[in-house]
Tab-separated table of C-alpha atoms in Angstrom:
chain	number	residue	atom	x	y	z
A	1	UNK	CA	49.281	-55.657	-45.292
A	2	UNK	CA	50.781	-53.249	-43.159
A	3	UNK	CA	53.819	-55.335	-41.932
A	4	UNK	CA	54.488	-55.859	-45.438
A	5	UNK	CA	54.431	-52.511	-46.673
A	6	UNK	CA	56.391	-51.142	-43.561
A	7	UNK	CA	59.333	-53.372	-43.818
A	8	UNK	CA	59.731	-53.265	-47.455
A	9	UNK	CA	59.501	-49.498	-47.334
A	10	UNK	CA	62.265	-49.612	-44.122
A	11	UNK	CA	64.518	-52.218	-46.545
A	12	UNK	CA	64.199	-49.886	-49.343
A	13	UNK	CA	64.613	-46.549	-48.361
A	14	UNK	CA	64.832	-46.794	-44.635
A	15	UNK	CA	61.849	-45.747	-43.681
A	16	UNK	CA	60.509	-46.167	-40.631
A	17	UNK	CA	56.794	-46.228	-39.503
A	18	UNK	CA	55.967	-44.750	-36.274
A	19	UNK	CA	51.836	-45.140	-36.957
A	20	UNK	CA	49.672	-46.600	-38.821
A	21	UNK	CA	45.368	-46.924	-38.676
A	22	UNK	CA	43.082	-49.349	-40.280
A	23	UNK	CA	40.412	-47.139	-41.593
A	24	UNK	CA	37.047	-48.154	-42.319
A	25	UNK	CA	37.673	-47.361	-46.452
A	26	UNK	CA	41.512	-46.930	-46.741
A	27	UNK	CA	44.514	-47.601	-44.230
A	28	UNK	CA	47.758	-45.285	-43.984
A	29	UNK	CA	51.012	-45.515	-42.342
A	30	UNK	CA	52.336	-42.842	-40.915
A	31	UNK	CA	56.662	-42.834	-42.273
A	32	UNK	CA	59.417	-41.079	-40.734
A	33	UNK	CA	60.502	-39.324	-43.530
A	34	UNK	CA	59.545	-36.077	-45.035
A	35	UNK	CA	58.884	-36.283	-47.823
A	36	UNK	CA	58.447	-39.400	-50.626
A	37	UNK	CA	58.276	-39.139	-54.289
A	38	UNK	CA	55.853	-40.420	-56.932
A	39	UNK	CA	58.731	-42.861	-57.985
A	40	UNK	CA	59.451	-44.073	-54.514
A	41	UNK	CA	56.013	-44.917	-53.611
A	42	UNK	CA	55.549	-46.783	-57.449
A	43	UNK	CA	58.880	-49.058	-56.570
A	44	UNK	CA	57.583	-49.524	-53.175
A	45	UNK	CA	54.453	-50.833	-54.328
A	46	UNK	CA	55.792	-52.981	-57.066
A	47	UNK	CA	57.512	-54.465	-54.926
A	48	UNK	CA	55.202	-56.063	-51.907
A	49	UNK	CA	53.441	-57.183	-55.262
A	50	UNK	CA	56.302	-59.215	-56.320
A	51	UNK	CA	56.315	-60.501	-52.542
A	52	UNK	CA	52.102	-61.310	-52.698
A	53	UNK	CA	52.523	-63.215	-55.914
A	54	UNK	CA	55.897	-65.159	-54.734
A	55	UNK	CA	53.515	-66.534	-52.197
A	56	UNK	CA	55.547	-66.175	-49.050
A	57	UNK	CA	54.936	-67.959	-45.532
A	58	UNK	CA	53.539	-66.267	-42.627
A	59	UNK	CA	54.177	-68.063	-39.647
A	60	UNK	CA	53.539	-67.228	-35.922
A	61	UNK	CA	55.002	-67.920	-33.059
A	62	UNK	CA	55.043	-67.844	-29.247
A	63	UNK	CA	58.578	-65.894	-27.558
A	64	UNK	CA	59.168	-65.948	-23.263
A	65	UNK	CA	59.287	-62.772	-22.381
A	66	UNK	CA	63.134	-62.398	-21.952
A	67	UNK	CA	64.029	-65.225	-24.667
A	68	UNK	CA	67.426	-62.953	-26.688
A	69	UNK	CA	65.485	-63.244	-29.667
A	70	UNK	CA	62.876	-60.941	-28.689
A	71	UNK	CA	65.729	-58.473	-29.228
A	72	UNK	CA	65.779	-59.073	-32.853
A	73	UNK	CA	62.087	-58.920	-33.611
A	74	UNK	CA	60.916	-55.171	-34.453
A	75	UNK	CA	58.454	-53.466	-32.208
A	76	UNK	CA	58.068	-50.636	-29.955
A	77	UNK	CA	58.346	-52.598	-27.157
A	78	UNK	CA	56.192	-54.381	-24.649
A	79	UNK	CA	53.817	-52.570	-22.176
A	80	UNK	CA	54.583	-52.540	-18.640
A	81	UNK	CA	51.902	-54.889	-17.374
A	82	UNK	CA	52.795	-57.399	-19.820
A	83	UNK	CA	52.776	-61.031	-18.998
A	84	UNK	CA	53.045	-64.287	-20.140
A	85	UNK	CA	54.686	-65.501	-24.172
A	86	UNK	CA	55.360	-62.687	-26.766
A	87	UNK	CA	53.369	-63.191	-30.155
A	88	UNK	CA	55.451	-62.783	-33.126
A	89	UNK	CA	54.281	-62.647	-36.498
A	90	UNK	CA	57.202	-63.476	-39.379
A	91	UNK	CA	57.227	-62.604	-42.887
A	92	UNK	CA	59.500	-65.401	-43.957
A	93	UNK	CA	62.727	-63.460	-45.012
A	94	UNK	CA	60.990	-59.881	-44.901
A	95	UNK	CA	59.829	-59.663	-41.221
A	96	UNK	CA	59.145	-60.506	-37.857
A	97	UNK	CA	56.925	-58.255	-35.611
A	98	UNK	CA	55.555	-58.347	-32.354
A	99	UNK	CA	51.324	-58.459	-33.035
A	100	UNK	CA	48.373	-60.225	-31.538
A	101	UNK	CA	46.246	-59.918	-34.231
A	102	UNK	CA	44.781	-62.261	-36.909
A	103	UNK	CA	47.093	-62.621	-39.535
A	104	UNK	CA	47.315	-64.299	-43.038
A	105	UNK	CA	48.924	-67.702	-43.261
A	106	UNK	CA	50.779	-66.289	-46.541
A	107	UNK	CA	51.074	-63.177	-48.465
A	108	UNK	CA	48.909	-64.864	-51.759
A	109	UNK	CA	45.885	-64.279	-49.903
A	110	UNK	CA	46.201	-60.567	-49.402
A	111	UNK	CA	45.930	-60.725	-53.163
A	112	UNK	CA	46.818	-57.183	-54.099
A	113	UNK	CA	48.231	-53.925	-52.821
A	114	UNK	CA	47.273	-50.081	-53.690
A	115	UNK	CA	48.802	-47.465	-52.634
A	116	UNK	CA	46.937	-44.305	-53.541
A	117	UNK	CA	49.735	-41.964	-52.786
A	118	UNK	CA	51.393	-39.912	-50.141
A	119	UNK	CA	49.757	-37.579	-47.570
A	120	UNK	CA	51.524	-34.543	-45.403
A	121	UNK	CA	51.712	-35.927	-41.812
A	122	UNK	CA	52.920	-34.210	-38.434
A	123	UNK	CA	56.045	-33.086	-38.277
A	124	UNK	CA	58.382	-34.037	-40.440
A	125	UNK	CA	56.319	-37.474	-41.581
A	126	UNK	CA	54.673	-38.519	-44.486
A	127	UNK	CA	51.292	-40.459	-44.739
A	128	UNK	CA	51.077	-43.310	-47.039
A	129	UNK	CA	47.511	-43.742	-47.929
A	130	UNK	CA	47.158	-48.204	-49.026
A	131	UNK	CA	44.678	-50.994	-49.834
A	132	UNK	CA	44.976	-54.255	-49.723
A	133	UNK	CA	42.971	-57.027	-50.605
A	134	UNK	CA	39.295	-56.956	-51.110
A	135	UNK	CA	39.431	-53.195	-50.837
A	136	UNK	CA	41.050	-52.487	-54.020
A	137	UNK	CA	38.216	-54.748	-55.468
A	138	UNK	CA	35.536	-52.363	-53.817
A	139	UNK	CA	37.825	-49.299	-55.172
A	140	UNK	CA	38.159	-50.363	-58.255
A	141	UNK	CA	33.399	-51.059	-58.042
A	142	UNK	CA	33.709	-47.733	-56.861
A	143	UNK	CA	35.530	-45.435	-59.654
A	144	UNK	CA	33.695	-47.693	-62.187
A	145	UNK	CA	30.520	-46.530	-61.321
A	146	UNK	CA	31.598	-43.240	-60.724
A	147	UNK	CA	32.739	-43.635	-64.272
A	148	UNK	CA	29.717	-44.976	-65.763
A	149	UNK	CA	28.190	-41.599	-64.354
A	150	UNK	CA	30.185	-38.937	-65.415
A	151	UNK	CA	29.975	-40.286	-69.084
A	152	UNK	CA	26.548	-40.072	-69.017
A	153	UNK	CA	26.418	-36.336	-67.753
A	154	UNK	CA	29.120	-35.171	-69.558
A	155	UNK	CA	28.233	-36.997	-72.669
A	156	UNK	CA	31.791	-38.320	-73.797
A	157	UNK	CA	33.967	-41.342	-73.098
A	158	UNK	CA	36.147	-41.951	-69.722
A	159	UNK	CA	39.511	-40.203	-71.450
A	160	UNK	CA	37.520	-36.595	-72.045
A	161	UNK	CA	36.232	-36.478	-68.524
A	162	UNK	CA	39.043	-34.131	-67.432
A	163	UNK	CA	38.936	-31.922	-70.562
A	164	UNK	CA	35.030	-31.539	-69.617
A	165	UNK	CA	35.309	-30.825	-66.669
A	166	UNK	CA	37.170	-28.306	-66.905
A	167	UNK	CA	35.282	-26.686	-69.690
A	168	UNK	CA	32.513	-26.726	-67.388
A	169	UNK	CA	34.521	-25.091	-64.885
A	170	UNK	CA	35.594	-22.305	-67.685
A	171	UNK	CA	32.163	-21.365	-68.321
A	172	UNK	CA	30.948	-21.124	-64.509
A	173	UNK	CA	33.918	-18.809	-63.451
A	174	UNK	CA	33.033	-16.457	-66.571
A	175	UNK	CA	28.993	-17.082	-65.639
A	176	UNK	CA	30.039	-15.921	-62.172
A	177	UNK	CA	31.641	-13.187	-63.557
A	178	UNK	CA	29.130	-12.161	-65.714
A	179	UNK	CA	26.346	-12.153	-62.704
A	180	UNK	CA	28.680	-10.299	-60.647
A	181	UNK	CA	28.958	-7.625	-63.217
A	182	UNK	CA	24.640	-7.648	-63.572
A	183	UNK	CA	24.568	-7.372	-59.866
A	184	UNK	CA	26.690	-4.422	-60.156
A	185	UNK	CA	24.636	-2.672	-62.542
A	186	UNK	CA	20.983	-3.586	-60.777
A	187	UNK	CA	22.556	-2.307	-57.725
A	188	UNK	CA	23.545	1.003	-59.735
A	189	UNK	CA	20.085	1.549	-60.743
A	190	UNK	CA	18.394	0.857	-57.693
A	191	UNK	CA	20.043	3.167	-56.138
A	192	UNK	CA	19.249	5.970	-58.495
A	193	UNK	CA	15.552	5.113	-58.948
A	194	UNK	CA	15.582	5.669	-55.082
A	195	UNK	CA	17.421	8.989	-56.154
A	196	UNK	CA	15.345	10.309	-58.362
A	197	UNK	CA	12.071	10.227	-56.870
A	198	UNK	CA	10.987	14.119	-55.889
A	199	UNK	CA	10.454	13.327	-52.051
A	200	UNK	CA	13.006	10.614	-50.895
A	201	UNK	CA	12.401	8.775	-47.381
A	202	UNK	CA	14.190	8.589	-44.436
A	203	UNK	CA	14.223	5.079	-44.467
A	204	UNK	CA	15.301	2.563	-47.710
A	205	UNK	CA	14.429	-0.915	-47.088
A	206	UNK	CA	15.287	-3.738	-49.450
A	207	UNK	CA	16.026	-7.552	-49.903
A	208	UNK	CA	17.369	-9.980	-53.013
A	209	UNK	CA	17.586	-13.648	-52.727
A	210	UNK	CA	21.017	-13.445	-55.206
A	211	UNK	CA	22.981	-10.328	-53.991
A	212	UNK	CA	26.255	-10.272	-52.094
A	213	UNK	CA	27.967	-7.683	-49.638
A	214	UNK	CA	29.344	-6.031	-52.120
A	215	UNK	CA	25.959	-5.563	-53.508
A	216	UNK	CA	24.679	-4.183	-50.722
A	217	UNK	CA	27.544	-1.847	-50.575
A	218	UNK	CA	27.188	-0.247	-54.054
A	219	UNK	CA	23.625	0.411	-53.488
A	220	UNK	CA	24.410	2.615	-49.798
A	221	UNK	CA	27.191	4.408	-51.562
A	222	UNK	CA	25.427	5.423	-54.250
A	223	UNK	CA	22.185	6.503	-52.074
A	224	UNK	CA	24.425	7.951	-49.585
A	225	UNK	CA	23.702	7.808	-45.940
A	226	UNK	CA	24.060	11.035	-44.855
A	227	UNK	CA	20.203	11.451	-44.433
A	228	UNK	CA	18.557	8.037	-45.679
A	229	UNK	CA	18.901	4.803	-42.880
A	230	UNK	CA	19.361	2.224	-44.799
A	231	UNK	CA	18.203	-2.277	-44.557
A	232	UNK	CA	19.640	-4.364	-47.099
A	233	UNK	CA	19.395	-8.186	-46.891
A	234	UNK	CA	20.300	-10.804	-49.522
A	235	UNK	CA	20.166	-14.820	-49.372
A	236	UNK	CA	17.345	-16.795	-47.760
A	237	UNK	CA	13.847	-15.035	-47.481
A	238	UNK	CA	12.998	-16.915	-44.212
A	239	UNK	CA	16.786	-18.364	-42.692
A	240	UNK	CA	20.190	-17.478	-43.524
A	241	UNK	CA	21.498	-14.136	-45.219
A	242	UNK	CA	23.748	-11.424	-45.182
A	243	UNK	CA	22.388	-8.160	-44.021
A	244	UNK	CA	23.661	-4.604	-43.983
A	245	UNK	CA	22.681	-1.030	-41.727
A	246	UNK	CA	23.754	1.767	-43.385
A	247	UNK	CA	23.099	5.745	-42.418
A	248	UNK	CA	24.262	8.375	-40.118
A	249	UNK	CA	26.686	7.353	-37.846
A	250	UNK	CA	24.964	7.681	-34.275
A	251	UNK	CA	21.768	6.269	-35.579
A	252	UNK	CA	24.025	2.900	-37.197
A	253	UNK	CA	25.824	2.496	-34.002
A	254	UNK	CA	22.551	2.244	-31.612
A	255	UNK	CA	20.505	-0.110	-33.845
A	256	UNK	CA	23.227	-2.371	-35.278
A	257	UNK	CA	23.447	-4.659	-32.430
A	258	UNK	CA	19.819	-4.597	-32.048
A	259	UNK	CA	19.158	-5.508	-35.695
A	260	UNK	CA	21.538	-8.496	-35.346
A	261	UNK	CA	20.008	-9.848	-32.524
A	262	UNK	CA	16.695	-9.652	-34.133
A	263	UNK	CA	17.919	-11.577	-37.281
A	264	UNK	CA	19.336	-14.083	-34.713
A	265	UNK	CA	23.379	-13.196	-36.433
A	266	UNK	CA	26.295	-11.574	-35.670
A	267	UNK	CA	27.688	-8.049	-37.449
A	268	UNK	CA	30.496	-5.596	-36.529
A	269	UNK	CA	30.414	-1.954	-38.169
A	270	UNK	CA	31.950	1.410	-37.954
A	271	UNK	CA	31.668	4.794	-39.855
A	272	UNK	CA	27.960	4.419	-40.191
A	273	UNK	CA	27.677	0.439	-41.714
A	274	UNK	CA	26.683	-2.201	-39.340
A	275	UNK	CA	27.026	-5.346	-41.700
A	276	UNK	CA	26.996	-9.402	-40.460
A	277	UNK	CA	24.974	-13.075	-41.121
A	278	UNK	CA	22.447	-12.750	-40.204
A	279	UNK	CA	19.802	-16.734	-39.222
A	280	UNK	CA	16.597	-15.546	-39.130
A	281	UNK	CA	15.498	-13.496	-42.301
A	282	UNK	CA	12.368	-14.336	-41.090
A	283	UNK	CA	12.246	-11.357	-38.732
A	284	UNK	CA	13.503	-8.841	-41.255
A	285	UNK	CA	9.334	-6.653	-40.726
A	286	UNK	CA	10.714	-6.425	-37.125
A	287	UNK	CA	14.040	-4.889	-37.995
A	288	UNK	CA	11.772	-2.864	-39.843
A	289	UNK	CA	9.130	-1.930	-37.559
A	290	UNK	CA	12.214	-0.962	-35.246
A	291	UNK	CA	13.642	1.529	-37.991
A	292	UNK	CA	10.329	3.405	-38.742
A	293	UNK	CA	9.714	3.854	-34.704
A	294	UNK	CA	13.840	5.059	-34.743
A	295	UNK	CA	12.832	7.304	-37.280
A	296	UNK	CA	9.756	8.406	-35.925
A	297	UNK	CA	10.763	9.609	-32.791
A	298	UNK	CA	14.118	10.738	-34.242
A	299	UNK	CA	13.864	15.192	-33.864
A	300	UNK	CA	15.080	17.023	-36.761
A	301	UNK	CA	18.793	17.760	-35.574
A	302	UNK	CA	19.640	14.000	-35.036
């Protein structure tokens, strides 16, 4: 299949094959061209399948390494340590190529070739993705199974799947926006509740499973960090999440790296804020104890 595509691509468009890969599910041919249009891909697919239907014979011959006919054979050259005859695979009237691999005796044995499109390759190269033979049938079977599953989930026919998914995506975006607005409102209310208390603690600790960095920073902004030390976390209660330590600049500079270390995470900070990612949220209690101890030993002037 690769031999056929390579030969026809060069004949039709002058695109030379510079390398190729036989993958487990799909194969890729690297073509020496910066781009390939959809029309070119379609024309190439049509042409290679015409050759398959024409039942073009494939033969194998062996030539001596010094045979002048070697010069007419497509190859990347023989290895320096090559010894013995050179094996050449001929697709009658289409291609002659040096190759040591197993081949069909007739192009009809390929059954069909499907070009799946192109991907950006290395510098000024294009990767052409293809399937051949039984891989085409397996791909159709897999696509049909996916189609049936989507029909069941989306409650509509295959022709309406794309529009249904677009509607779902729009709904999710709206829900995410509403959720973000609610989180912002909750953050403001949490901060106002803290500030409304007659006697405010020097340490404010809060964990919420739902939330993000903005949620924590809104709380810190609303409460103010000149006098209060804040330790805020969001995410999984025992594993990964985000944290924010906010408060007097000197205190945060001193405690921030130690908080990150306790939580098995990394962070950075400036101007009284230290935030980052944590992997051991189960140790939040140890962080709170560290902060309590710091506050109990802190002098009024500090």
